[in-house]
GROMACS .gro file of C-alpha atoms in nm:
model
  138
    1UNK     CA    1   0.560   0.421  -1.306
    2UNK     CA    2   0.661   0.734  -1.058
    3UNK     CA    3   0.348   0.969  -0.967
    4UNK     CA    4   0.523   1.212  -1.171
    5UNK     CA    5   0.397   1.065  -1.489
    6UNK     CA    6   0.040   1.027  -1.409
    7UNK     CA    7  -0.009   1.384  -1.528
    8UNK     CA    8  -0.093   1.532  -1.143
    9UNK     CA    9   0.009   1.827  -0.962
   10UNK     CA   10   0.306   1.696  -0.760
   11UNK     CA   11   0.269   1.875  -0.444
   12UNK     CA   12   0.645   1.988  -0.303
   13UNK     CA   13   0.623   1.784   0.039
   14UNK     CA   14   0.506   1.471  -0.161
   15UNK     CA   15   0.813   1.312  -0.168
   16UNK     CA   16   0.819   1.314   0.221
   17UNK     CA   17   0.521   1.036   0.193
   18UNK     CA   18   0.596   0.787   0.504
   19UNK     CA   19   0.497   0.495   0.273
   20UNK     CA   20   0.640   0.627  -0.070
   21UNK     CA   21   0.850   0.918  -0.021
   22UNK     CA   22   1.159   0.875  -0.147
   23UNK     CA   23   1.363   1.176   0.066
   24UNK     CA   24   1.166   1.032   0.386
   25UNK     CA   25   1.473   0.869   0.604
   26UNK     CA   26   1.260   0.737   0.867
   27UNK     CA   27   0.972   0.635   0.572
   28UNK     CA   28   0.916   0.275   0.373
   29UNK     CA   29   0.998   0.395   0.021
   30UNK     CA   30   0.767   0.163  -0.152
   31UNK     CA   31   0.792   0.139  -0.504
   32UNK     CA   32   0.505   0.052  -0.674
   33UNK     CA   33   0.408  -0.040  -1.049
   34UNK     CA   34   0.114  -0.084  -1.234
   35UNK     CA   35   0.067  -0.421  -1.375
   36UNK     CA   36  -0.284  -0.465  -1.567
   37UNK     CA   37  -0.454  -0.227  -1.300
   38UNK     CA   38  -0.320  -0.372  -0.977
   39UNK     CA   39  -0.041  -0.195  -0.811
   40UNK     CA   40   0.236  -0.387  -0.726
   41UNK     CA   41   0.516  -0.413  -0.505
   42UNK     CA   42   0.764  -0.579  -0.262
   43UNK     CA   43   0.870  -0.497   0.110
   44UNK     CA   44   1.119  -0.669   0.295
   45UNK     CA   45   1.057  -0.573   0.632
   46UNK     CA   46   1.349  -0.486   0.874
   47UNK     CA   47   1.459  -0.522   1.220
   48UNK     CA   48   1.295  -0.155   1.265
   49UNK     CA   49   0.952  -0.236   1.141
   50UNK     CA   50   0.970  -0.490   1.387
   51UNK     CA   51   0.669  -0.567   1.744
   52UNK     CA   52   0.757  -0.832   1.916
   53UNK     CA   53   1.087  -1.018   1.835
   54UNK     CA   54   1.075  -1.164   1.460
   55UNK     CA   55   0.741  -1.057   1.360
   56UNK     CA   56   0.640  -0.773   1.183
   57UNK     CA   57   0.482  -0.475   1.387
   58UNK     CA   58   0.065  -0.442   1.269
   59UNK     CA   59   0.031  -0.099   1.213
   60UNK     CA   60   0.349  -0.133   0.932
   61UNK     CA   61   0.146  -0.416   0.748
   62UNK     CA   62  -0.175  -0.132   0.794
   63UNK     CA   63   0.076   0.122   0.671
   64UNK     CA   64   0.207  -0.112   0.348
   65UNK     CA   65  -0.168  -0.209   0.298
   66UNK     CA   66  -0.308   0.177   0.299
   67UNK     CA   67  -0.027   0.300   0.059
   68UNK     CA   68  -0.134   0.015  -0.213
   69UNK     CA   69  -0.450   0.118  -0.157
   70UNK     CA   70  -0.351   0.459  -0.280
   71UNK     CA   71  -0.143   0.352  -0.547
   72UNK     CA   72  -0.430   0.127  -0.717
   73UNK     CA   73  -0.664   0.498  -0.688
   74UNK     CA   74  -0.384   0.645  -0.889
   75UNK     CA   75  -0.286   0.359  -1.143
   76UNK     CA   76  -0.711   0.449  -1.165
   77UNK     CA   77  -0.657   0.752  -1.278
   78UNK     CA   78  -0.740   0.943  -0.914
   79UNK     CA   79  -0.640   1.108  -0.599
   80UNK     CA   80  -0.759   1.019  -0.282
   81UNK     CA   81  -0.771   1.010   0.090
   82UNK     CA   82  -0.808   0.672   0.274
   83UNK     CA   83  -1.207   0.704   0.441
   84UNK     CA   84  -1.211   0.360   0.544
   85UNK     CA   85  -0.964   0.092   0.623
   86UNK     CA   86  -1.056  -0.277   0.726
   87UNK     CA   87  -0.743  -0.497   0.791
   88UNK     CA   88  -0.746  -0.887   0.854
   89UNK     CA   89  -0.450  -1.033   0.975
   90UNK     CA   90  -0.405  -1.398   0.868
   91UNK     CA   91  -0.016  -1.495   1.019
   92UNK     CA   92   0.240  -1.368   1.187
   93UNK     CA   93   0.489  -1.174   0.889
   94UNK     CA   94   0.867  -1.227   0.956
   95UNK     CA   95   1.094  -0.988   0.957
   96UNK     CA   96   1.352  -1.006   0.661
   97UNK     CA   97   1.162  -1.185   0.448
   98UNK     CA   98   0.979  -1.043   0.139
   99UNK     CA   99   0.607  -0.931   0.092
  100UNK     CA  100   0.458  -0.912  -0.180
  101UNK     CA  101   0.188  -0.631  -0.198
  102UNK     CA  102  -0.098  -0.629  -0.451
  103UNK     CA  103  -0.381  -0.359  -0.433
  104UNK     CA  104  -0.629  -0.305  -0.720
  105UNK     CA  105  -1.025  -0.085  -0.739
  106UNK     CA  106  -1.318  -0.336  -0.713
  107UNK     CA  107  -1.595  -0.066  -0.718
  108UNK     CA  108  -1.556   0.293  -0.877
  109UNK     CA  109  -1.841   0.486  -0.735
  110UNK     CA  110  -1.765   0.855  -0.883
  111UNK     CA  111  -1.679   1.062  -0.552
  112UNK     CA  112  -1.513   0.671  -0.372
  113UNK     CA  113  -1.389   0.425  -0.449
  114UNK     CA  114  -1.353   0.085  -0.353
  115UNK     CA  115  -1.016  -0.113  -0.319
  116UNK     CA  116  -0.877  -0.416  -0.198
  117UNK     CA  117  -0.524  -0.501  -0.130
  118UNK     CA  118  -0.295  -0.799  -0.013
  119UNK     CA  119  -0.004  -0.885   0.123
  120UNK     CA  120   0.150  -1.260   0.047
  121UNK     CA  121   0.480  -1.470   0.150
  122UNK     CA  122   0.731  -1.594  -0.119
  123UNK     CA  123   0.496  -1.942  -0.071
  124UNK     CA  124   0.214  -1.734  -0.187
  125UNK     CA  125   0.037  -1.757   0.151
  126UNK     CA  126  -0.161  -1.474   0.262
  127UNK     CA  127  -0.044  -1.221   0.554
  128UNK     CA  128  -0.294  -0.956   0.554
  129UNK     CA  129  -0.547  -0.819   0.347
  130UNK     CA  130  -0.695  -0.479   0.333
  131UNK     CA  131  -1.053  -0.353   0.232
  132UNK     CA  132  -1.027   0.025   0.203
  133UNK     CA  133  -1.255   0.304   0.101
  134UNK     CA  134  -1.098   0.591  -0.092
  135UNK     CA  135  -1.258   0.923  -0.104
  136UNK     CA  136  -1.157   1.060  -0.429
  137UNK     CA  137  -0.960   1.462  -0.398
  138UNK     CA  138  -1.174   1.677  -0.681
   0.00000   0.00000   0.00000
């Protein structure tokens, strides 16, 4: 499902998003669907997303994370800014190898809301997980 179809304004920069844009050459291009209410998604992180040798840089997982927080606010039915973000790293990602993202809304409070998201392995295990608070754009 592309933002386009969610029946908001679609601002002109949008598609220059870092984590979803698709005309952003430097940006992730995440792709996300909606599946019951969660949004969805997989990364396969590159040599470029990258800290130290092999392993995944933090502040791309915090990046991944953030964006599927946004996406599950959509899928919701809303826009929002991220407020709050709370990030627990569990292990190390590895570059080249697929992630698969998962964000849905545990708490709709009217003006926030509150999300969670996830990021696994191909073995299911969990990378990172995100707890984020979404101010919702009236």
């Amino acid at each position: 499902m592309e933002i386009e179809s969610l029946g908001f304004e679609v601002l002109p920069d949008y598609d220059k998003c870092f984590g979803c844009g698709k005309s952003n050459p430097i940006g992730l291009k995440l792709r996300f669907k909606n599946e019951e209410g969660t949004a969805r998604c997989e990364f396969i992180p590159g040599p470029e997303h990258q800290g130290w040798p092999g392993v995944v840089h933090g502040g791309i997982l915090s990046t991944v994370l953030d964006e599927a927080l946004g996406w599950a606010a959509l899928f919701h039915g809303k826009k929002t800014v991220t407020g709050k973000l709370e990030i627990r790293f569990r292990k190390p990602a590895k570059i080249k190898e697929p992630l698969h993202i998962e964000s849905k809304i545990t708490r709709d409070r009217g003006r926030f809301l509150i999300a969670e998201a996830s990021a696994k392995d191909c073995e299911g295990n969990v990378i990172a997980e995100a707890i984020g608070t979404m101010f919702v754009i009236p």
